[in-house]
Amino acid sequence: MEKYFEYGETELAHLRKSDKKLGAAIDRIGMLKRQVTPDLFAALVDSVVGQQISNKAAATVRGKLDSLCGMEAGKLCALSVEEIQACGMSMRKAGYIKNIAEIAQSKTVDFATFHEKTDKEIIATLTAIKGVGVWTAEMLLIFSLERPDVISYGDLAIRRGMMNLYGLKELAKDKFQRYAKRYSPYSSVASLYLWELSHTD
């Protein structure tokens, strides 16, 4: 069954009150449905698969990998790096994915305990894994753990959405952070709307 990022009037009321322009955009756009993947391991493998390739290509690779192992750590561990690579990715990426499976299987990183950790602790744990950067960790916070207060400066579409919203030609990090402070503690919902606004001129 498909699951979507949960939010409601509490978050929207805060964003409308703290930022009039974002509030007007929310009223214009209405409620957004963004799918989440509660299985952290599968979501992490998926994000590595999708790095630097088109969504269409990623879906093809993901489908082949899924048919081999069902996105289960134990079954993925049993595959050779060559078998993973044959799904349509680079040898380096296949190595990252096998390493993630081994870490999950051995519980070197226990994904089941992530709900007890803070956002910062999760980012530190995930970015210690080869092939996993801050942006990937932030996306997992939103789209697997449904953490409420995440906004990524490293996400080009979020920055573009913010520039479109405020009519900016450029966006330095300090200015980005000033806007982001207005959205807290519901930055994740603001992120959903900024992604939507990145498509508009």
N, CA, C and O of each residue as an XYZ file, in Angstrom:
804
protein
N       0.832     -1.203      0.000
C       0.000      0.000      0.000
C       0.874      1.264      0.000
O       1.826      1.369      0.773
N       0.545      2.194     -0.855
C       1.353      3.414     -0.932
C       1.132      4.292      0.292
O       0.014      4.414      0.792
N       2.214      4.902      0.766
C       2.139      5.771      1.932
C       2.669      7.147      1.519
O       3.609      7.258      0.732
N       2.049      8.178      2.066
C       2.436      9.540      1.700
C       2.873     10.325      2.930
O       2.459     10.030      4.051
N       3.717     11.329      2.703
C       4.181     12.189      3.803
C       2.968     12.828      4.479
O       2.149     13.484      3.835
N       2.879     12.622      5.769
C       1.696     13.111      6.496
C       1.906     14.521      7.035
O       2.889     14.805      7.719
N       0.977     15.376      6.714
C       0.963     16.719      7.297
C      -0.464     17.245      7.201
O      -1.306     16.677      6.504
N      -0.719     18.336      7.910
C      -2.089     18.842      7.911
C      -2.159     20.320      8.254
O      -1.224     21.076      7.990
N      -3.258     20.717      8.836
C      -3.534     22.135      9.054
C      -2.566     22.785     10.047
O      -2.263     23.972      9.926
N      -2.082     22.021     11.019
C      -1.135     22.593     12.004
C       0.099     23.141     11.304
O       0.503     24.282     11.526
N       0.698     22.296     10.443
C       1.907     22.700      9.724
C       1.616     23.847      8.756
O       2.383     24.806      8.670
N       0.506     23.739      8.032
C       0.178     24.764      7.028
C      -0.124     26.110      7.691
O       0.275     27.159      7.185
N      -0.824     26.075      8.812
C      -1.162     27.322      9.526
C       0.124     28.024      9.972
O       0.235     29.246      9.875
N       1.093     27.246     10.461
C       2.367     27.832     10.891
C       3.088     28.480      9.708
O       3.585     29.602      9.814
N       3.139     27.771      8.592
C       3.858     28.289      7.420
C       3.177     29.521      6.836
O       3.846     30.457      6.399
N       1.849     29.520      6.829
C       1.110     30.700      6.332
C       1.398     31.921      7.200
O       1.573     33.033      6.701
N       1.442     31.688      8.509
C       1.636     32.791      9.462
C       3.075     33.321      9.420
O       3.303     34.525      9.535
N       4.047     32.403      9.253
C       5.450     32.816      9.353
C       6.005     33.343      8.032
O       7.021     34.038      8.013
N       5.323     33.003      6.908
C       5.818     33.475      5.615
C       4.637     33.681      4.664
O       4.059     32.725      4.147
N       4.300     34.939      4.453
C       3.090     35.267      3.664
C       3.190     34.758      2.213
O       2.209     34.266      1.655
N       4.384     34.880      1.613
C       4.534     34.437      0.216
C       4.377     32.926      0.095
O       3.729     32.431     -0.826
N       4.974     32.203      1.030
C       4.822     30.745      1.019
C       3.362     30.378      1.290
O       2.817     29.459      0.680
N       2.743     31.111      2.214
C       1.328     30.875      2.516
C       0.441     31.025      1.290
O      -0.457     30.217      1.054
N       0.704     32.068      0.515
C      -0.085     32.294     -0.712
C       0.145     31.160     -1.710
O      -0.784     30.729     -2.392
N       1.385     30.680     -1.790
C       1.697     29.564     -2.696
C       0.991     28.284     -2.242
O       0.482     27.525     -3.068
N       0.962     28.051     -0.940
C       0.277     26.876     -0.387
C      -1.206     26.913     -0.752
O      -1.780     25.908     -1.171
N      -1.814     28.087     -0.585
C      -3.248     28.234     -0.907
C      -3.511     28.005     -2.388
O      -4.545     27.453     -2.767
N      -2.567     28.433     -3.222
C      -2.722     28.272     -4.672
C      -2.544     26.808     -5.087
O      -3.283     26.299     -5.930
N      -1.568     26.147     -4.490
C      -1.213     24.775     -4.887
C      -2.136     23.727     -4.255
O      -2.478     22.729     -4.889
N      -2.534     23.963     -3.003
C      -3.355     22.975     -2.291
C      -2.497     21.876     -1.671
O      -1.273     22.000     -1.629
N      -3.113     20.820     -1.197
C      -2.385     19.732     -0.537
C      -1.547     18.952     -1.551
O      -1.971     18.715     -2.682
N      -0.354     18.561     -1.117
C       0.549     17.788     -1.978
C       0.668     16.354     -1.464
O       0.669     16.112     -0.257
N       0.768     15.426     -2.385
C       0.963     14.029     -2.004
C       2.348     13.608     -2.451
O       2.627     13.539     -3.648
N       3.214     13.326     -1.492
C       4.555     12.842     -1.819
C       4.750     11.480     -1.164
O       4.615     11.330      0.051
N       5.068     10.500     -1.989
C       5.189      9.131     -1.499
C       6.414      8.980     -0.601
O       7.457      9.583     -0.853
N       6.278      8.167      0.452
C       7.400      7.869      1.340
C       7.688      6.370      1.297
O       6.815      5.564      0.974
N       8.937      6.011      1.631
C       9.366      4.610      1.686
C       9.833      4.324      3.103
O      10.983      4.610      3.437
N       8.965      3.764      3.951
C       9.333      3.558      5.354
C      10.499      2.590      5.561
O      11.163      2.642      6.596
N      10.756      1.706      4.590
C      11.872      0.762      4.691
C      13.179      1.514      4.391
O      13.503      1.798      3.238
N      13.907      1.822      5.455
C      15.112      2.651      5.325
C      16.186      2.007      4.464
O      16.828      2.683      3.660
N      16.386      0.710      4.627
C      17.408      0.016      3.833
C      17.087      0.110      2.345
O      17.941      0.474      1.536
N      15.853     -0.220      1.995
C      15.438     -0.166      0.584
C      15.554      1.252      0.044
O      15.971      1.456     -1.097
N      15.186      2.231      0.866
C      15.242      3.633      0.443
C      16.686      4.081      0.208
O      16.966      4.846     -0.715
N      17.598      3.596      1.054
C      19.008      3.975      0.923
C      19.614      3.360     -0.345
O      20.321      4.038     -1.090
N      19.336      2.081     -0.584
C      19.817      1.429     -1.805
C      19.252      2.151     -3.029
O      19.958      2.411     -4.004
N      17.978      2.461     -2.949
C      17.285      3.155     -4.036
C      17.942      4.496     -4.348
O      18.114      4.860     -5.511
N      18.304      5.222     -3.300
C      18.898      6.551     -3.503
C      20.285      6.436     -4.140
O      20.654      7.272     -4.966
N      21.053      5.412     -3.767
C      22.375      5.214     -4.375
C      22.216      4.811     -5.846
O      22.951      5.290     -6.709
N      21.259      3.934     -6.121
C      20.966      3.540     -7.513
C      20.680      4.779     -8.365
O      21.142      4.883     -9.501
N      19.919      5.706     -7.804
C      19.455      6.873     -8.559
C      20.449      8.000     -8.719
O      20.172      8.969     -9.425
N      21.614      7.895     -8.073
C      22.600      8.985     -8.135
C      23.111      9.203     -9.567
O      23.587      8.274    -10.220
N      23.001     10.443    -10.030
C      23.577     10.897    -11.304
C      23.043     10.165    -12.541
O      23.708     10.136    -13.577
N      21.853      9.577    -12.438
C      21.211      9.010    -13.636
C      19.749      9.479    -13.670
O      19.215      9.923    -12.654
N      19.114      9.381    -14.827
C      17.733      9.842    -14.961
C      16.786      8.953    -14.161
O      17.117      7.810    -13.847
N      15.609      9.480    -13.834
C      14.605      8.703    -13.104
C      14.226      7.426    -13.857
O      14.019      6.367    -13.264
N      14.142      7.562    -15.178
C      13.749      6.411    -16.007
C      14.809      5.302    -15.927
O      14.487      4.127    -15.754
N      16.075      5.705    -16.058
C      17.172      4.728    -15.975
C      17.220      4.090    -14.591
O      17.436      2.885    -14.458
N      17.014      4.916    -13.557
C      17.035      4.413    -12.177
C      15.928      3.376    -11.957
O      16.143      2.364    -11.290
N      14.753      3.632    -12.516
C      13.622      2.706    -12.366
C      13.937      1.353    -13.001
O      13.576      0.308    -12.458
N      14.615      1.375    -14.157
C      15.002      0.133    -14.844
C      15.993     -0.664    -13.997
O      15.826     -1.868    -13.803
N      17.031      0.022    -13.492
C      18.054     -0.637    -12.673
C      17.425     -1.191    -11.392
O      17.701     -2.319    -10.983
N      16.583     -0.377    -10.776
C      15.916     -0.767     -9.532
C      15.056     -2.029     -9.738
O      15.034     -2.930     -8.900
N      14.361     -2.062    -10.865
C      13.509     -3.211    -11.173
C      14.321     -4.489    -11.290
O      13.922     -5.535    -10.778
N      15.475     -4.403    -11.972
C      16.342     -5.579    -12.131
C      16.911     -6.036    -10.785
O      16.962     -7.230    -10.491
N      17.338     -5.063     -9.977
C      17.908     -5.384     -8.664
C      16.847     -6.004     -7.758
O      17.104     -6.976     -7.047
N      15.668     -5.428     -7.802
C      14.558     -5.910     -6.981
C      14.196     -7.357     -7.340
O      13.899     -8.165     -6.460
N      14.223     -7.670     -8.629
C      13.873     -9.041     -9.051
C      14.929    -10.054     -8.598
O      14.632    -11.240     -8.451
N      16.162     -9.583     -8.377
C      17.228    -10.475     -7.905
C      17.182    -10.716     -6.400
O      17.451    -11.820     -5.927
N      16.834     -9.661     -5.651
C      16.986     -9.780     -4.183
C      15.796     -9.295     -3.374
O      15.795     -9.416     -2.149
N      14.765     -8.739     -4.046
C      13.609     -8.235     -3.289
C      13.968     -7.127     -2.318
O      13.243     -6.863     -1.359
N      15.113     -6.475     -2.582
C      15.621     -5.396     -1.706
C      15.762     -5.867     -0.244
O      15.512     -5.106      0.692
N      16.165     -7.130     -0.072
C      16.441     -7.670      1.263
C      17.953     -7.728      1.459
O      18.687     -8.182      0.581
N      18.409     -7.261      2.623
C      19.858     -7.154      2.867
C      20.559     -8.502      2.731
O      21.619     -8.583      2.111
N      19.985     -9.558      3.299
C      20.606    -10.882      3.254
C      20.790    -11.377      1.831
O      21.857    -11.877      1.475
N      19.748    -11.239      1.013
C      19.812    -11.698     -0.387
C      20.763    -10.831     -1.212
O      21.449    -11.320     -2.109
N      20.790     -9.543     -0.895
C      21.692     -8.633     -1.621
C      23.146     -8.944     -1.266
O      24.025     -8.871     -2.124
N      23.399     -9.291      0.004
C      24.751     -9.679      0.437
C      25.261    -10.885     -0.331
O      26.449    -10.988     -0.638
N      24.344    -11.800     -0.640
C      24.719    -13.060     -1.308
C      25.114    -12.843     -2.773
O      25.741    -13.707     -3.386
N      24.742    -11.685     -3.329
C      25.094    -11.389     -4.726
C      26.536    -10.897     -4.810
O      27.033    -10.250     -3.889
N      27.201    -11.209     -5.919
C      28.542    -10.661     -6.130
C      28.410     -9.220     -6.633
O      27.353     -8.806     -7.108
N      29.500     -8.475     -6.517
C      29.499     -7.100     -7.018
C      29.208     -7.101     -8.523
O      28.544     -6.203     -9.042
N      29.720     -8.129     -9.210
C      29.503     -8.238    -10.662
C      28.017     -8.444    -10.989
O      27.496     -7.874    -11.947
N      27.344     -9.275    -10.167
C      25.903     -9.512    -10.390
C      25.094     -8.234    -10.167
O      24.137     -7.954    -10.888
N      25.503     -7.461     -9.147
C      24.816     -6.186     -8.872
C      25.077     -5.211    -10.018
O      24.166     -4.528    -10.486
N      26.330     -5.158    -10.460
C      26.705     -4.249    -11.551
C      25.939     -4.574    -12.832
O      25.580     -3.678    -13.595
N      25.694     -5.869    -13.060
C      25.008     -6.317    -14.280
C      23.555     -5.814    -14.359
O      22.917     -5.918    -15.406
N      23.048     -5.277    -13.263
C      21.701     -4.676    -13.273
C      21.694     -3.338    -14.017
O      20.637     -2.775    -14.302
N      22.917     -2.834    -14.330
C      22.983     -1.619    -15.139
C      23.611     -0.425    -14.452
O      23.207      0.716    -14.679
N      24.610     -0.689    -13.604
C      25.263      0.430    -12.903
C      26.776      0.275    -12.956
O      27.291     -0.748    -13.407
N      27.485      1.305    -12.490
C      28.950      1.256    -12.480
C      29.415      0.285    -11.393
O      28.684     -0.016    -10.449
N      30.644     -0.193    -11.551
C      31.230     -1.103    -10.546
C      31.346     -0.403     -9.194
O      31.153     -1.021     -8.147
N      31.661      0.885     -9.227
C      31.786      1.649     -7.974
C      30.448      1.684     -7.226
O      30.383      1.456     -6.018
N      29.395      1.974     -7.975
C      28.054      2.050     -7.365
C      27.623      0.674     -6.835
O      27.028      0.567     -5.763
N      27.934     -0.367     -7.603
C      27.611     -1.737     -7.167
C      28.335     -2.057     -5.859
O      27.777     -2.708     -4.975
N      29.584     -1.592     -5.744
C      30.348     -1.787     -4.508
C      29.708     -1.077     -3.324
O      29.626     -1.626     -2.226
N      29.256      0.147     -3.561
C      28.568      0.901     -2.490
C      27.337      0.135     -2.007
O      27.086      0.031     -0.806
N      26.573     -0.402     -2.969
C      25.319     -1.081     -2.626
C      25.589     -2.374     -1.859
O      24.895     -2.681     -0.890
N      26.593     -3.127     -2.293
C      26.949     -4.353     -1.562
C      27.416     -4.015     -0.147
O      27.079     -4.711      0.811
N      28.187     -2.951     -0.026
C      28.663     -2.511      1.290
C      27.495     -2.130      2.201
O      27.496     -2.475      3.383
N      26.496     -1.421      1.661
C      25.309     -1.041      2.447
C      24.572     -2.296      2.925
O      24.117     -2.358      4.067
N      24.458     -3.303      2.034
C      23.791     -4.556      2.397
C      24.539     -5.264      3.530
O      23.924     -5.780      4.463
N      25.868     -5.281      3.438
C      26.678     -5.949      4.470
C      26.570     -5.229      5.808
O      26.493     -5.865      6.859
N      26.566     -3.898      5.765
C      26.418     -3.097      6.981
C      25.064     -3.355      7.645
O      24.965     -3.476      8.866
N      24.015     -3.438      6.803
C      22.659     -3.680      7.327
C      22.542     -5.096      7.884
O      21.972     -5.302      8.955
N      23.081     -6.067      7.154
C      22.975     -7.473      7.552
C      23.706     -7.728      8.863
O      23.217     -8.470      9.715
N      24.881     -7.115      9.027
C      25.693     -7.318     10.238
C      25.222     -6.424     11.393
O      25.692     -6.544     12.524
N      24.286     -5.531     11.078
C      23.790     -4.535     12.041
C      24.906     -3.607     12.538
O      24.830     -3.062     13.640
N      25.944     -3.437     11.705
C      26.964     -2.415     11.979
C      26.243     -1.071     12.063
O      26.552     -0.232     12.910
N      25.280     -0.888     11.170
C      24.313      0.208     11.270
C      22.946     -0.451     11.407
O      22.498     -1.164     10.508
N      22.285     -0.206     12.540
C      20.975     -0.827     12.777
C      19.874      0.179     12.427
O      19.534      1.057     13.219
N      19.331      0.024     11.223
C      18.312      0.966     10.746
C      17.069      0.986     11.642
O      16.347      1.982     11.698
N      16.833     -0.121     12.335
C      15.643     -0.214     13.204
C      15.713      0.757     14.385
O      14.688      1.075     14.990
N      16.915      1.227     14.712
C      17.058      2.133     15.870
C      17.014      3.607     15.469
O      17.095      4.486     16.327
N      16.886      3.880     14.166
C      16.969      5.269     13.706
C      15.870      6.150     14.284
O      16.072      7.348     14.481
N      14.703      5.558     14.557
C      13.607      6.385     15.089
C      13.944      6.962     16.460
O      13.297      7.905     16.917
N      14.966      6.392     17.120
C      15.375      6.890     18.446
C      16.435      7.984     18.335
O      16.735      8.656     19.322
N      17.003      8.167     17.144
C      18.116      9.110     16.980
C      17.641     10.487     16.522
O      16.558     10.627     15.955
N      18.466     11.494     16.776
C      18.163     12.845     16.293
C      18.522     12.927     14.801
O      19.226     12.067     14.271
N      18.029     13.969     14.145
C      18.365     14.180     12.727
C      19.880     14.236     12.529
O      20.411     13.629     11.600
N      20.570     14.968     13.405
C      22.029     15.127     13.272
C      22.748     13.796     13.432
O      23.701     13.511     12.708
N      22.293     12.982     14.381
C      22.912     11.670     14.601
C      22.726     10.776     13.369
O      23.641     10.056     12.970
N      21.541     10.832     12.777
C      21.254     10.015     11.591
C      22.121     10.457     10.417
O      22.680      9.623      9.704
N      22.232     11.772     10.219
C      23.072     12.282      9.126
C      24.522     11.841      9.328
O      25.182     11.425      8.376
N      25.021     11.930     10.570
C      26.410     11.523     10.864
C      26.602     10.032     10.601
O      27.623      9.632     10.043
N      25.637      9.209     10.995
C      25.734      7.753     10.796
C      25.714      7.406      9.315
O      26.525      6.607      8.846
N      24.787      8.006      8.580
C      24.634      7.680      7.169
C      25.804      8.173      6.318
O      26.259      7.466      5.419
N      26.288      9.371      6.597
C      27.367      9.929      5.771
C      28.715      9.247      6.046
O      29.678      9.464      5.311
N      28.786      8.426      7.099
C      29.993      7.631      7.347
C      30.048      6.417      6.412
O      31.082      5.757      6.305
N      28.919      6.125      5.729
C      28.853      5.004      4.785
C      29.334      5.490      3.418
O      28.925      6.555      2.955
N      30.202      4.707      2.775
C      30.720      5.076      1.447
C      29.585      5.243      0.458
O      28.685      4.407      0.376
N      29.638      6.344     -0.300
C      28.634      6.572     -1.339
C      27.402      7.312     -0.858
O      26.490      7.581     -1.640
N      27.369      7.645      0.434
C      26.195      8.331      0.991
C      26.601      9.727      1.463
O      27.425      9.873      2.366
N      26.020     10.736      0.848
C      26.337     12.119      1.216
C      25.241     12.747      2.058
O      24.239     12.106      2.374
N      25.441     13.990      2.414
C      24.488     14.706      3.273
C      23.112     14.801      2.612
O      22.088     14.597      3.264
N      23.096     15.115      1.305
C      21.809     15.269      0.617
C      20.997     13.975      0.691
O      19.800     14.006      0.977
N      21.649     12.841      0.433
C      20.960     11.539      0.502
C      20.394     11.320      1.895
O      19.255     10.880      2.049
N      21.197     11.629      2.913
C      20.744     11.464      4.301
C      19.528     12.357      4.591
O      18.576     11.929      5.242
N      19.574     13.585      4.105
C      18.446     14.509      4.322
C      17.174     14.012      3.627
O      16.077     14.149      4.169
N      17.319     13.437      2.436
C      16.147     12.908      1.721
C      15.544     11.717      2.462
O      14.326     11.544      2.484
N      16.409     10.891      3.072
C      15.905      9.765      3.857
C      15.162     10.249      5.101
O      14.164      9.659      5.513
N      15.667     11.334      5.690
C      14.971     11.904      6.860
C      13.542     12.305      6.493
O      12.609     12.103      7.270
N      13.388     12.875      5.298
C      12.046     13.301      4.877
C      11.223     12.123      4.383
O      10.100     11.908      4.839
N      11.785     11.354      3.441
C      10.970     10.390      2.693
C      10.980      8.965      3.223
O      10.354      8.080      2.640
N      11.693      8.734      4.339
C      11.588      7.435      5.006
C      11.133      7.613      6.449
O      10.248      6.904      6.930
N      11.753      8.571      7.130
C      11.453      8.757      8.555
C      10.394      9.826      8.812
O       9.914      9.977      9.935
N      10.034     10.561      7.770
C       9.039     11.635      7.887
C       9.361     12.616      9.021
O       8.484     13.026      9.781
N      10.641     12.977      9.109
C      11.046     13.987     10.096
C      10.471     15.340      9.659
O      10.482     15.661      8.470
N       9.973     16.130     10.610
C       9.215     17.329     10.236
C      10.031     18.560      9.871
O       9.499     19.484      9.256
N      11.325     18.597     10.239
C      12.039     19.875     10.143
C      13.316     19.761      9.324
O      14.405     20.052      9.820
N      13.183     19.334      8.060
C      14.355     19.118      7.204
C      14.222     19.941      5.926
O      13.217     19.861      5.219
N      15.252     20.728      5.645
C      15.316     21.452      4.376
C      16.770     21.411      3.915
O      17.678     21.660      4.708
N      16.999     21.097      2.634
C      18.346     20.822      2.157
C      18.872     21.928      1.254
O      18.339     22.171      0.171
N      19.933     22.598      1.718
C      20.586     23.602      0.876
C      21.253     22.916     -0.317
O      21.440     23.528     -1.369
N      21.608     21.649     -0.145
C      22.262     20.901     -1.213
C      21.326     20.467     -2.332
O      21.772     19.895     -3.327
N      20.030     20.736     -2.178
C      19.058     20.330     -3.190
C      18.796     21.488     -4.152
O      18.226     22.512     -3.774
N      19.222     21.306     -5.394
C      19.118     22.368     -6.397
C      17.663     22.805     -6.612
O      17.388     23.997     -6.747
N      16.734     21.846     -6.643
C      15.325     22.181     -6.895
C      14.725     22.978     -5.739
O      13.904     23.867     -5.965
N      15.123     22.673     -4.511
C      14.638     23.452     -3.359
C      15.148     24.885     -3.468
O      14.396     25.831     -3.236
N      16.416     25.046     -3.817
C      16.962     26.397     -3.968
C      16.243     27.139     -5.098
O      15.923     28.321     -4.970
N      15.994     26.433     -6.202
C      15.301     27.059     -7.328
C      13.877     27.461     -6.924
O      13.403     28.535     -7.294
N      13.209     26.602     -6.172
C      11.859     26.906     -5.693
C      11.845     28.141     -4.813
O      10.936     28.967     -4.904
N      12.851     28.267     -3.963
C      12.956     29.428     -3.072
C      13.217     30.697     -3.876
O      12.656     31.753     -3.583
N      14.066     30.585     -4.884
C      14.363     31.746     -5.728
C      13.124     32.177     -6.511
O      12.861     33.371     -6.658
N      12.370     31.206     -7.009
C      11.117     31.520     -7.710
C      10.111     32.183     -6.780
O       9.436     33.143     -7.153
N      10.024     31.654     -5.563
C       9.047     32.168     -4.592
C       9.319     33.628     -4.234
O       8.395     34.439     -4.161
N      10.589     33.955     -4.012
C      10.929     35.304     -3.550
C      11.464     36.216     -4.661
O      11.857     37.352     -4.396
N      11.478     35.722     -5.890
C      11.949     36.536     -7.015
C      13.425     36.872     -6.931
O      13.826     38.008     -7.187
N      14.240     35.880     -6.571
C      15.677     36.107     -6.398
C      16.458     35.634     -7.619
O      16.092     34.653     -8.266
N      17.537     36.346     -7.922
C      18.419     35.953     -9.026
C      19.523     35.014     -8.533
O      20.044     34.193     -9.289
N      19.864     35.151     -7.265
C      20.870     34.264     -6.654
C      20.486     34.027     -5.204
O      19.665     34.748     -4.637
N      21.099     32.995     -4.608
C      20.703     32.624     -3.245
C      21.916     32.113     -2.473
O      22.306     30.952     -2.593
N      22.500     33.004     -1.682
C      23.634     32.610     -0.841
C      23.131     31.767      0.334
O      21.956     31.820      0.697
N      24.040     30.995      0.913
C      23.631     30.067      1.979
C      23.047     30.799      3.189
O      22.089     30.318      3.793
N      23.613     31.958      3.551
C      23.110     32.676      4.735
C      21.672     33.158      4.510
O      20.853     33.139      5.429
N      21.375     33.592      3.278
C      20.012     34.030      2.976
C      19.060     32.833      2.987
O      17.946     32.919      3.503
N      19.509     31.726      2.414
C      18.728     30.490      2.433
C      18.362     30.121      3.875
O      17.217     29.779      4.168
N      19.347     30.197      4.761
C      19.122     29.813      6.158
C      18.166     30.766      6.870
O      17.412     30.361      7.755
N      18.206     32.031      6.473
C      17.270     33.003      7.078
C      15.825     32.639      6.716
O      14.937     32.660      7.568
N      15.604     32.306      5.444
C      14.260     31.879      5.039
C      13.881     30.562      5.731
O      12.758     30.402      6.210
N      14.830     29.630      5.775
C      14.565     28.313      6.359
C      14.140     28.425      7.823
O      13.315     27.643      8.295
N      14.710     29.406      8.544
C      14.351     29.594      9.958
C      12.867     29.907     10.120
O      12.246     29.515     11.108
N      12.305     30.615      9.144
C      10.876     30.949      9.221
C      10.013     29.695      9.191
O       8.955     29.639      9.819
N      10.482     28.683      8.448
C       9.664     27.478      8.260
C       9.697     26.542      9.456
O       8.751     25.787      9.683
N      10.786     26.587     10.227
C      10.955     25.679     11.364
C       9.822     25.865     12.379
O       9.435     27.007     12.625
N       9.276     24.811     12.975
C       9.720     23.409     12.978
C       9.072     22.529     11.902
O       9.021     21.308     12.051
N       8.579     23.140     10.827
C       7.898     22.356      9.778
C       8.562     22.542      8.408
O       7.892     22.659      7.382
N       9.903     22.564      8.425
C      10.646     22.797      7.179
C      10.412     21.722      6.130
O      10.478     21.998      4.932
N      10.140     20.502      6.567
C       9.935     19.413      5.594
C       8.724     19.700      4.711
O       8.747     19.442      3.508
N       7.663     20.237      5.319
C       6.468     20.570      4.533
C       6.785     21.738      3.594
O       6.348     21.755      2.443
N       7.547     22.712      4.095
C       7.974     23.817      3.222
C       8.780     23.262      2.048
O       8.644     23.735      0.919
N       9.625     22.254      2.317
C      10.422     21.629      1.246
C       9.524     21.058      0.159
O       9.814     21.212     -1.027
N       8.438     20.402      0.550
C       7.512     19.822     -0.435
C       6.981     20.910     -1.369
O       6.881     20.706     -2.578
N       6.645     22.061     -0.798
C       6.101     23.157     -1.617
C       7.182     23.830     -2.461
O       6.922     24.254     -3.587
N       8.389     23.926     -1.915
C       9.478     24.529     -2.690
C       9.832     23.645     -3.892
O      10.158     24.161     -4.961
N       9.771     22.341     -3.728
C       9.993     21.440     -4.885
C       8.934     21.723     -5.957
O       9.233     21.803     -7.148
N       7.710     21.868     -5.503
C       6.616     22.135     -6.443
C       6.846     23.474     -7.156
O       6.603     23.602     -8.356
N       7.316     24.460     -6.398
C       7.539     25.801     -6.961
C       8.764     25.861     -7.881
O       8.919     26.810     -8.649
N       9.625     24.850     -7.802
C      10.833     24.854     -8.655
C      10.460     24.657    -10.126
O      11.252     24.969    -11.015
N       9.242     24.132    -10.383
C       8.814     23.884    -11.770
C       8.250     25.125    -12.432
O       8.115     25.175    -13.655
N       7.917     26.136    -11.624
C       7.261     27.325    -12.186
C       8.297     28.372    -12.569
O       9.392     28.404    -12.006
N       7.958     29.212    -13.508
C       8.889     30.266    -13.937
C       8.776     31.475    -13.034
O       9.479     32.464    -13.236
